[in-house]
PDB file of C-alpha atoms in Angstrom:
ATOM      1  CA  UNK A   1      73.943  59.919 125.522  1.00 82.00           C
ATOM      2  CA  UNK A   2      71.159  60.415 123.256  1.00 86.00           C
ATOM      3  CA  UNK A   3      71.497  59.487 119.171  1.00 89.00           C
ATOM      4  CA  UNK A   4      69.566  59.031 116.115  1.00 93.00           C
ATOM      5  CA  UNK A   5      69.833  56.498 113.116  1.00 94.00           C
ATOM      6  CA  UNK A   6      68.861  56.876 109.805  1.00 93.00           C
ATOM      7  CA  UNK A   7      68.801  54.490 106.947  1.00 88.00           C
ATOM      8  CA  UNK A   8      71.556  55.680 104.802  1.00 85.00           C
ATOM      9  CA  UNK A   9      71.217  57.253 101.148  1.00 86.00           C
ATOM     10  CA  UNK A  10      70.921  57.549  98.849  1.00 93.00           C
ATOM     11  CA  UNK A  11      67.680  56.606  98.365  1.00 96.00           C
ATOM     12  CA  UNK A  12      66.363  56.908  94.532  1.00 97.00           C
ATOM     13  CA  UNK A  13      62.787  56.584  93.503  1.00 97.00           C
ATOM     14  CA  UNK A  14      60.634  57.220  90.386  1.00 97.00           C
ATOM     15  CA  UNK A  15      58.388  60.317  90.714  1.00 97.00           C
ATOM     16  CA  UNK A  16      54.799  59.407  92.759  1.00 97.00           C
ATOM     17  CA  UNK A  17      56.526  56.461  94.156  1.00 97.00           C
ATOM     18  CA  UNK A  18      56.131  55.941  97.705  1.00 98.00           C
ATOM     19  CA  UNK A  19      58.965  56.684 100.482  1.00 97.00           C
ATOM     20  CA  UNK A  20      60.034  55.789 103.797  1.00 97.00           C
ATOM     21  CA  UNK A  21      63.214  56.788 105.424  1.00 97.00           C
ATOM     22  CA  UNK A  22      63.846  55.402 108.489  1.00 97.00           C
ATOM     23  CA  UNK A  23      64.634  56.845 112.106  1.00 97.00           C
ATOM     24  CA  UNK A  24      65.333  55.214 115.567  1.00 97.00           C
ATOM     25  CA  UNK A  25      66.855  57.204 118.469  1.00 96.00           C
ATOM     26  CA  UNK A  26      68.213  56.287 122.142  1.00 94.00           C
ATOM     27  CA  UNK A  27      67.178  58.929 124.417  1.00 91.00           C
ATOM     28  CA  UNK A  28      66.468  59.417 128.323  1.00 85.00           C
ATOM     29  CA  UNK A  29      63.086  61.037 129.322  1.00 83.00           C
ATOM     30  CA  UNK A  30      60.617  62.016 126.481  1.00 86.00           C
ATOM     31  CA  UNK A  31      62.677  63.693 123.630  1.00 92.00           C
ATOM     32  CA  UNK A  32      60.739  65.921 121.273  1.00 92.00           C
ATOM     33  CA  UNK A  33      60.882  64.596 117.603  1.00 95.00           C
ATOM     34  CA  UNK A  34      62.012  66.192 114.206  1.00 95.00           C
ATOM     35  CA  UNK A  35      62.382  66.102 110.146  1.00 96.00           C
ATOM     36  CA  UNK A  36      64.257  68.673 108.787  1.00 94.00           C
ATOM     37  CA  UNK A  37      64.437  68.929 105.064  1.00 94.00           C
ATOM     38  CA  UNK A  38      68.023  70.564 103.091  1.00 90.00           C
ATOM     39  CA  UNK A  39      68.144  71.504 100.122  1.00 88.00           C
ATOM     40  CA  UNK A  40      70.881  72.054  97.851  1.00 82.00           C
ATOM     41  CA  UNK A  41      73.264  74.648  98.840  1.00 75.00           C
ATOM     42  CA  UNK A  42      70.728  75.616 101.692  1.00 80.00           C
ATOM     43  CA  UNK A  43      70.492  75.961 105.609  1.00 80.00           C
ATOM     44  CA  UNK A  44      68.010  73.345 107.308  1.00 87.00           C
ATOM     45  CA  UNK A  45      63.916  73.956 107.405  1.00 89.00           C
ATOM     46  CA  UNK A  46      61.882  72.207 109.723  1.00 90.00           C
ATOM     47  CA  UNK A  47      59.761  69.894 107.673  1.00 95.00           C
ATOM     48  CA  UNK A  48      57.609  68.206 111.128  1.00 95.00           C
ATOM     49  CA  UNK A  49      57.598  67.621 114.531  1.00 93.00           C
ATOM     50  CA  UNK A  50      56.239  65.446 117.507  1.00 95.00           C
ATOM     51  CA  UNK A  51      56.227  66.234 120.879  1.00 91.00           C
ATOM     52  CA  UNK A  52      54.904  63.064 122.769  1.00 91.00           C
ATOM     53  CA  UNK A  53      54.380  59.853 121.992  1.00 93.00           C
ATOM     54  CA  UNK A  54      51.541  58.611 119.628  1.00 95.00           C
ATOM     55  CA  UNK A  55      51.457  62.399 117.803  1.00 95.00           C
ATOM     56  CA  UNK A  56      51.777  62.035 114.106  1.00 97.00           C
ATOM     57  CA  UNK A  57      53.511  65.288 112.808  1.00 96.00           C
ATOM     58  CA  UNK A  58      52.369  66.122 108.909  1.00 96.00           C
ATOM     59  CA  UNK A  59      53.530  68.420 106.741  1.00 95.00           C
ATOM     60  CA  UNK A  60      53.588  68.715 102.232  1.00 94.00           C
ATOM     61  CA  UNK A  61      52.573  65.393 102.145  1.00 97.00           C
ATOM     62  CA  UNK A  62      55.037  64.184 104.718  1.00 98.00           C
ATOM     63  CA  UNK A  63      54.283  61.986 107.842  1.00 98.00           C
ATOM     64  CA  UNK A  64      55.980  60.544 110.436  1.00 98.00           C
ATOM     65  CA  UNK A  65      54.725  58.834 114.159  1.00 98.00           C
ATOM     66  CA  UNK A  66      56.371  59.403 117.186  1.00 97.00           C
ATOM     67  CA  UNK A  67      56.293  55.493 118.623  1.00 96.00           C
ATOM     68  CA  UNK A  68      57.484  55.314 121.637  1.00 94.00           C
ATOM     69  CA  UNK A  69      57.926  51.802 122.212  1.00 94.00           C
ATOM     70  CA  UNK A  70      59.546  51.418 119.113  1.00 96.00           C
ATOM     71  CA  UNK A  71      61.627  54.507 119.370  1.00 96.00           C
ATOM     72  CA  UNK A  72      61.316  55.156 115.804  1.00 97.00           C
ATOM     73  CA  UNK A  73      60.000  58.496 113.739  1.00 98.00           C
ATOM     74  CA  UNK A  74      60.260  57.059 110.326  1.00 98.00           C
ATOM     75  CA  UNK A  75      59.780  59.682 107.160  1.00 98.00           C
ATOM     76  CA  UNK A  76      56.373  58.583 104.712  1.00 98.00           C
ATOM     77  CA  UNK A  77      55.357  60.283 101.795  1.00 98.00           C
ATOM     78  CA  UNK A  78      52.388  58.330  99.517  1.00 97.00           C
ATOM     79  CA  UNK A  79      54.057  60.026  96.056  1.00 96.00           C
ATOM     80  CA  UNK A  80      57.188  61.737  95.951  1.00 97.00           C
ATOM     81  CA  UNK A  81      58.256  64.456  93.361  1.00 97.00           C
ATOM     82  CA  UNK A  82      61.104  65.929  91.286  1.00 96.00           C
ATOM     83  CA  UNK A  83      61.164  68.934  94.026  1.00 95.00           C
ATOM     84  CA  UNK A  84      61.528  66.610  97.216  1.00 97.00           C
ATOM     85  CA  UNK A  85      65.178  65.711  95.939  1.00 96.00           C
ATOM     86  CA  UNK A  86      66.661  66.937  98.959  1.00 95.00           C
ATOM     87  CA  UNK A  87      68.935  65.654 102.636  1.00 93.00           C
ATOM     88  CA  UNK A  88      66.621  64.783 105.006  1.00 96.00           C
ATOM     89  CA  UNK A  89      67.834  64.451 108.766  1.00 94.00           C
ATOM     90  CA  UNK A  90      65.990  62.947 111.422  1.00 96.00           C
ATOM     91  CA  UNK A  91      66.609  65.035 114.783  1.00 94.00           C
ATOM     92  CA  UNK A  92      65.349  65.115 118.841  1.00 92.00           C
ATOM     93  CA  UNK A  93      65.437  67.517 121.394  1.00 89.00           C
ATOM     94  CA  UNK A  94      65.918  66.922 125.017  1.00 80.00           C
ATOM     95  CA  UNK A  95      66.817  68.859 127.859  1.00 72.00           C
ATOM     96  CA  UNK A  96      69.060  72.412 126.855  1.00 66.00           C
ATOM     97  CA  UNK A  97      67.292  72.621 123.626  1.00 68.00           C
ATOM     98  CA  UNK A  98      70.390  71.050 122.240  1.00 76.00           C
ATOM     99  CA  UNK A  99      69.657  68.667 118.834  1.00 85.00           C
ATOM    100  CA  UNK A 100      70.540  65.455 117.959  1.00 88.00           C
ATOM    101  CA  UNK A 101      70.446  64.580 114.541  1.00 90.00           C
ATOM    102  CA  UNK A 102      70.540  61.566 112.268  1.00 91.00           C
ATOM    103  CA  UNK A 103      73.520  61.407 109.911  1.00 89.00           C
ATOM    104  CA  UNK A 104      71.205  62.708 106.835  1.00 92.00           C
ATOM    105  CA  UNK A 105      69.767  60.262 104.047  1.00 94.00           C
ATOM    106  CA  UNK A 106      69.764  62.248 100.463  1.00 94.00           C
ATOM    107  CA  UNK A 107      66.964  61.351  98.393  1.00 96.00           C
ATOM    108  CA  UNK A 108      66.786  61.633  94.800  1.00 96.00           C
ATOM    109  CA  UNK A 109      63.365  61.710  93.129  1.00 97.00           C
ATOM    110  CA  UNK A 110      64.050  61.003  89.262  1.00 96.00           C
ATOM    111  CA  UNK A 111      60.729  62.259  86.361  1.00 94.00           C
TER     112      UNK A 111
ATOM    113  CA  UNK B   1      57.749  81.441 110.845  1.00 63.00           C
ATOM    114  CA  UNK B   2      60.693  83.121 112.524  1.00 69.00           C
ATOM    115  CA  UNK B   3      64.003  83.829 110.330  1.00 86.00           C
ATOM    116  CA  UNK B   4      67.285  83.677 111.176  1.00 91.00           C
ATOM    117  CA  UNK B   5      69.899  85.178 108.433  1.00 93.00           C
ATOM    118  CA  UNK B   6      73.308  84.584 108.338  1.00 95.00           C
ATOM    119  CA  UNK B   7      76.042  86.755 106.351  1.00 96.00           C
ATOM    120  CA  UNK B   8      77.622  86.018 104.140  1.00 96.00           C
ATOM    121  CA  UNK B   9      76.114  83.684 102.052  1.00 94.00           C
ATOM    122  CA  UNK B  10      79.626  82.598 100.871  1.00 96.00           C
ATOM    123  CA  UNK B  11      83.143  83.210 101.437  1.00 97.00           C
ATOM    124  CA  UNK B  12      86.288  83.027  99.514  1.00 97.00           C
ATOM    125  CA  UNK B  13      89.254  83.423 101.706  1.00 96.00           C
ATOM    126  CA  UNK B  14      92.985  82.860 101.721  1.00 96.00           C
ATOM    127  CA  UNK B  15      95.528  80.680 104.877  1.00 97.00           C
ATOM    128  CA  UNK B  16      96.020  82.630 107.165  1.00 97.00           C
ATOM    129  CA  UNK B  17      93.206  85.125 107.372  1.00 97.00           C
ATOM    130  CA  UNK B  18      90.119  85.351 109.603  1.00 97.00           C
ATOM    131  CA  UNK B  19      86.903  85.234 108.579  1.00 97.00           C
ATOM    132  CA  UNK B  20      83.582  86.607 110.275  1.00 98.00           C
ATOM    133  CA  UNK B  21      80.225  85.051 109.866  1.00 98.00           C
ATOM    134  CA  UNK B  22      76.929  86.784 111.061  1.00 97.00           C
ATOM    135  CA  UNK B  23      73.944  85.130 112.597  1.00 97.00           C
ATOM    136  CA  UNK B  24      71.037  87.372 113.632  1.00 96.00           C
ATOM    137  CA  UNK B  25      67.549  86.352 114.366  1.00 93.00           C
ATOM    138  CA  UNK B  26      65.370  89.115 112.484  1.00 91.00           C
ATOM    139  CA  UNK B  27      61.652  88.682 114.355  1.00 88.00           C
ATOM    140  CA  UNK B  28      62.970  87.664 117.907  1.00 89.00           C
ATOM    141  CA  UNK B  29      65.457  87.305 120.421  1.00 90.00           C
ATOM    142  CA  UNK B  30      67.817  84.573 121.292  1.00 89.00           C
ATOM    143  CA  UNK B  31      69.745  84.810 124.224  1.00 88.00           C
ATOM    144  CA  UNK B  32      70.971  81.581 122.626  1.00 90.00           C
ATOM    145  CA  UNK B  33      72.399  80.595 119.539  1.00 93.00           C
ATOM    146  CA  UNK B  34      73.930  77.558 118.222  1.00 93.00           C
ATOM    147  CA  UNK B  35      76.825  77.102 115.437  1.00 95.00           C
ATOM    148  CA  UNK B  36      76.993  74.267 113.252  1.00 94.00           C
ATOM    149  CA  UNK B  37      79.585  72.737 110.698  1.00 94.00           C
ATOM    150  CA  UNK B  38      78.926  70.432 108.172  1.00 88.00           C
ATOM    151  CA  UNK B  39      81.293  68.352 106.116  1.00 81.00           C
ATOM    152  CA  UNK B  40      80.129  67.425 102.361  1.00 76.00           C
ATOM    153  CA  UNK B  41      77.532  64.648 102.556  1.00 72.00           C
ATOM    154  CA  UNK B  42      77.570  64.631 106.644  1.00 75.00           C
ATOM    155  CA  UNK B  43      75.597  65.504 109.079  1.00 81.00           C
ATOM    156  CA  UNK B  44      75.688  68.042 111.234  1.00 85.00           C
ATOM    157  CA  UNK B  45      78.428  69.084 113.837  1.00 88.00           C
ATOM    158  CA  UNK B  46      77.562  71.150 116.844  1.00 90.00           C
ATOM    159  CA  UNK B  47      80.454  73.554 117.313  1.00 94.00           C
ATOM    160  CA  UNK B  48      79.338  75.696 119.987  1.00 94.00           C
ATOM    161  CA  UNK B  49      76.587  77.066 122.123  1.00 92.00           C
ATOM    162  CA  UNK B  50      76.354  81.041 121.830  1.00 92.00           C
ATOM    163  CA  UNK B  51      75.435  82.524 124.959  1.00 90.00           C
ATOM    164  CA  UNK B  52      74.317  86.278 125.063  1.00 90.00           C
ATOM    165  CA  UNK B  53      76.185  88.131 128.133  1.00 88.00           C
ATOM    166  CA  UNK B  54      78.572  85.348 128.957  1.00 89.00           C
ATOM    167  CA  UNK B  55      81.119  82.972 127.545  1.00 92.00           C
ATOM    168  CA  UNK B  56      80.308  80.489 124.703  1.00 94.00           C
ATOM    169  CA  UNK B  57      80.119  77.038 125.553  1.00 93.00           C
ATOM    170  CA  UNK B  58      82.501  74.545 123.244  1.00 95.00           C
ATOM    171  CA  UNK B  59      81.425  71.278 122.719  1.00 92.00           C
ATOM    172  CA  UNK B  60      84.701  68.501 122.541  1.00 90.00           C
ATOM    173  CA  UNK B  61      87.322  68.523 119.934  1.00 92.00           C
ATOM    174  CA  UNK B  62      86.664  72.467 119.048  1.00 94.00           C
ATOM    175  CA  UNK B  63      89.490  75.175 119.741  1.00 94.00           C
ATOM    176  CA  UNK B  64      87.996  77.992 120.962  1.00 93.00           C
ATOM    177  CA  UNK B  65      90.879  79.910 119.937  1.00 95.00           C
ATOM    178  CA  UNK B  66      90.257  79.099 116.703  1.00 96.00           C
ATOM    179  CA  UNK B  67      86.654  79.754 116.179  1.00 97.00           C
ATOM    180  CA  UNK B  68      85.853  82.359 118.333  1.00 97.00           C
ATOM    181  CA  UNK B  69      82.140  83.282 118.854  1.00 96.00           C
ATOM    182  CA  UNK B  70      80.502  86.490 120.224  1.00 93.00           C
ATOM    183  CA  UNK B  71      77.159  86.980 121.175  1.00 93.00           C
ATOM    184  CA  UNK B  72      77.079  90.555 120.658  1.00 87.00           C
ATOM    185  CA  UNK B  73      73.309  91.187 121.702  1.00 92.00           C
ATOM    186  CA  UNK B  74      69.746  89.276 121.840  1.00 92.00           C
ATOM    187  CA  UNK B  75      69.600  89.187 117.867  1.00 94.00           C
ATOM    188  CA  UNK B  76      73.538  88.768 116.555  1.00 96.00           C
ATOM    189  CA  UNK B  77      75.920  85.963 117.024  1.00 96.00           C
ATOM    190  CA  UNK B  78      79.283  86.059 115.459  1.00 97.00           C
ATOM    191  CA  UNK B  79      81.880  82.992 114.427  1.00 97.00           C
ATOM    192  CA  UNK B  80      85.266  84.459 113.616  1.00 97.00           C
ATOM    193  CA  UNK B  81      87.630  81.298 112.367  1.00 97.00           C
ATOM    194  CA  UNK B  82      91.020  82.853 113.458  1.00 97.00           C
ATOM    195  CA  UNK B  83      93.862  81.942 111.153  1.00 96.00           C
ATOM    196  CA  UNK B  84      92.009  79.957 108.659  1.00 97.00           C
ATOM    197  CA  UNK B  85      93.456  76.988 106.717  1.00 96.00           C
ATOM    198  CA  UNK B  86      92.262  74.878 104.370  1.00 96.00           C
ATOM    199  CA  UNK B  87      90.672  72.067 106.149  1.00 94.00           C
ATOM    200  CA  UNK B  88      88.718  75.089 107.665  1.00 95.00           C
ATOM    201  CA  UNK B  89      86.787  74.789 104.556  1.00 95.00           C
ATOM    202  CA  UNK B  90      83.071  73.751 104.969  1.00 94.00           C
ATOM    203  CA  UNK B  91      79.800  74.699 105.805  1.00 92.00           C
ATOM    204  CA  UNK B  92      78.419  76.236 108.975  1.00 95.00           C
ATOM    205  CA  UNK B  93      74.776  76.881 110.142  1.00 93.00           C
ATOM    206  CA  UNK B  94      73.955  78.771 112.691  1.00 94.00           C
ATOM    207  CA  UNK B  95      70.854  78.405 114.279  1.00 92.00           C
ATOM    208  CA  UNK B  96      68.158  79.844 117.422  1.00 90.00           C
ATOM    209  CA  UNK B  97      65.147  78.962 119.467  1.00 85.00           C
ATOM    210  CA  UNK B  98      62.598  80.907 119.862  1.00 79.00           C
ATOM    211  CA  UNK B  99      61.964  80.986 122.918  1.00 71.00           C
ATOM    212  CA  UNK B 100      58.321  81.376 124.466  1.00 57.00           C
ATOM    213  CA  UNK B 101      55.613  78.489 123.983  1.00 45.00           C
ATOM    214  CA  UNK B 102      57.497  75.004 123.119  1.00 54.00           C
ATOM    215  CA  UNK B 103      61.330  76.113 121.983  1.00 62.00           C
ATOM    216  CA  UNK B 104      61.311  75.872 118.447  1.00 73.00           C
ATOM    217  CA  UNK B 105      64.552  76.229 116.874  1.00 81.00           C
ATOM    218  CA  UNK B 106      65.188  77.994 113.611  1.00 88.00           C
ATOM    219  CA  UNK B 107      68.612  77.492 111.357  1.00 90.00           C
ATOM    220  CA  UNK B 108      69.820  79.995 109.010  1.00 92.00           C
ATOM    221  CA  UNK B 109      70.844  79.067 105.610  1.00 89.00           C
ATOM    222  CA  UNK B 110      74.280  78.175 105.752  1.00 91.00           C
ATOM    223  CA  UNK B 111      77.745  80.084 105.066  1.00 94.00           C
ATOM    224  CA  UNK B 112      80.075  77.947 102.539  1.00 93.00           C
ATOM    225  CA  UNK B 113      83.425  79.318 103.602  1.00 96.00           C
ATOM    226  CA  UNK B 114      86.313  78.455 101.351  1.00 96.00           C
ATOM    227  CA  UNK B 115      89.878  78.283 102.098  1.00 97.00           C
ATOM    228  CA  UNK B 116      92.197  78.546  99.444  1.00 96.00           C
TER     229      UNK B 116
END
């Protein structure tokens, strides 16, 4: 069946220091691609998304790649703040509209 | 974006009671909903598939006696946790595509439901 890795948390970094948090997945056909972003005490919010291979999703600052041969979606930021202390969880979509996600990596950004 | 609210926010209960949690989609319909249950520092656990007009599907390991779901129309799901005990205790998302263009799925913001 399909599944996702992430590296696990926590990850801790300075404020403006760079961050990657990595994702691989095993999937059949051509999954669509996710970061979703929690909060504390909060529900999930879509942070980006990929759809096909090659398409870089981007959103506050955040990147990721969908690479296909690599099967990874890996989480960039170039300077990371107070306020992106959060769980992120790498996720895919295949067939049913059923998600997959990542076990969650919590990142704590310290001033 | 589209919103999808769940009520309540948080719930206090005692064993042996049964506890309803809301999930509507506000701006659109969802003939489909999805619950969710996450353990403290986990990811998360798909429960269930809501399915307006016909039976929810369970996914392995859940009673369906237990948590009971009821997709009452195209905006409102509903978890009931029948006979709740402590290790009930968590927190569970609900959430729905939107259907139309590429599916893009939207989660409310969580209930925290307590057992005491």
């Amino acid at each position: 069946g399909d599944s996702v890795t992430q590296m696990e948390g926590p990850v801790t970094l300075s404020e403006e220091a760079f961050l990657t948090i990595n994702c691989t997945y095993t999937a059949t056909g051509y999954p669509s691609l996710f970061w979703y972003v929690q909060y504390p005490g909060e529900g999930l919010q879509l942070l980006l998304k990929a759809t096909k291979a090659d398409d870089k999703g981007s959103n506050k600052g955040f990147e990721a790649t969908y690479r296909k041969e690599t099967t990874s979606f890996h989480l960039e930021k170039g300077s990371v703040q107070v306020s992106d202390s959060a769980v992120y969880f790498c996720a895919l979509r295949n067939a049913g509209n059923m998600l997959t996600f990542g076990g969650g990596t919590r990142l704590m950004v310290k001033p | 974006g589209a919103v999808v609210s769940q009520h309540p926010s948080r719930v206090i209960c005692k064993s042996g009671t049964s506890v309803k949690i809301e999930c509507r989609s506000l701006d659109f319909q969802a003939t489909t909903m999805f619950w969710y249950r996450q353990f403290p520092k986990q990811s998360l656990m798909l429960m269930a598939t809501s399915n307006e007009g016909s039976k929810a599907t369970y996914e392995q390991g859940v009673e369906k006696d237990k948590f009971l779901i009821n997709h009452a129309s195209l905006t409102l799901s509903t978890l009931t946790v029948t006979s709740a005990h402590p290790e009930d205790s968590s927190f569970y998302i609900c959430s729905a595509p939107k259907e139309g263009g590429r599916y893009e799925q939207y989660f409310g913001p969580g209930t925290r439901l307590t057992v005491t």
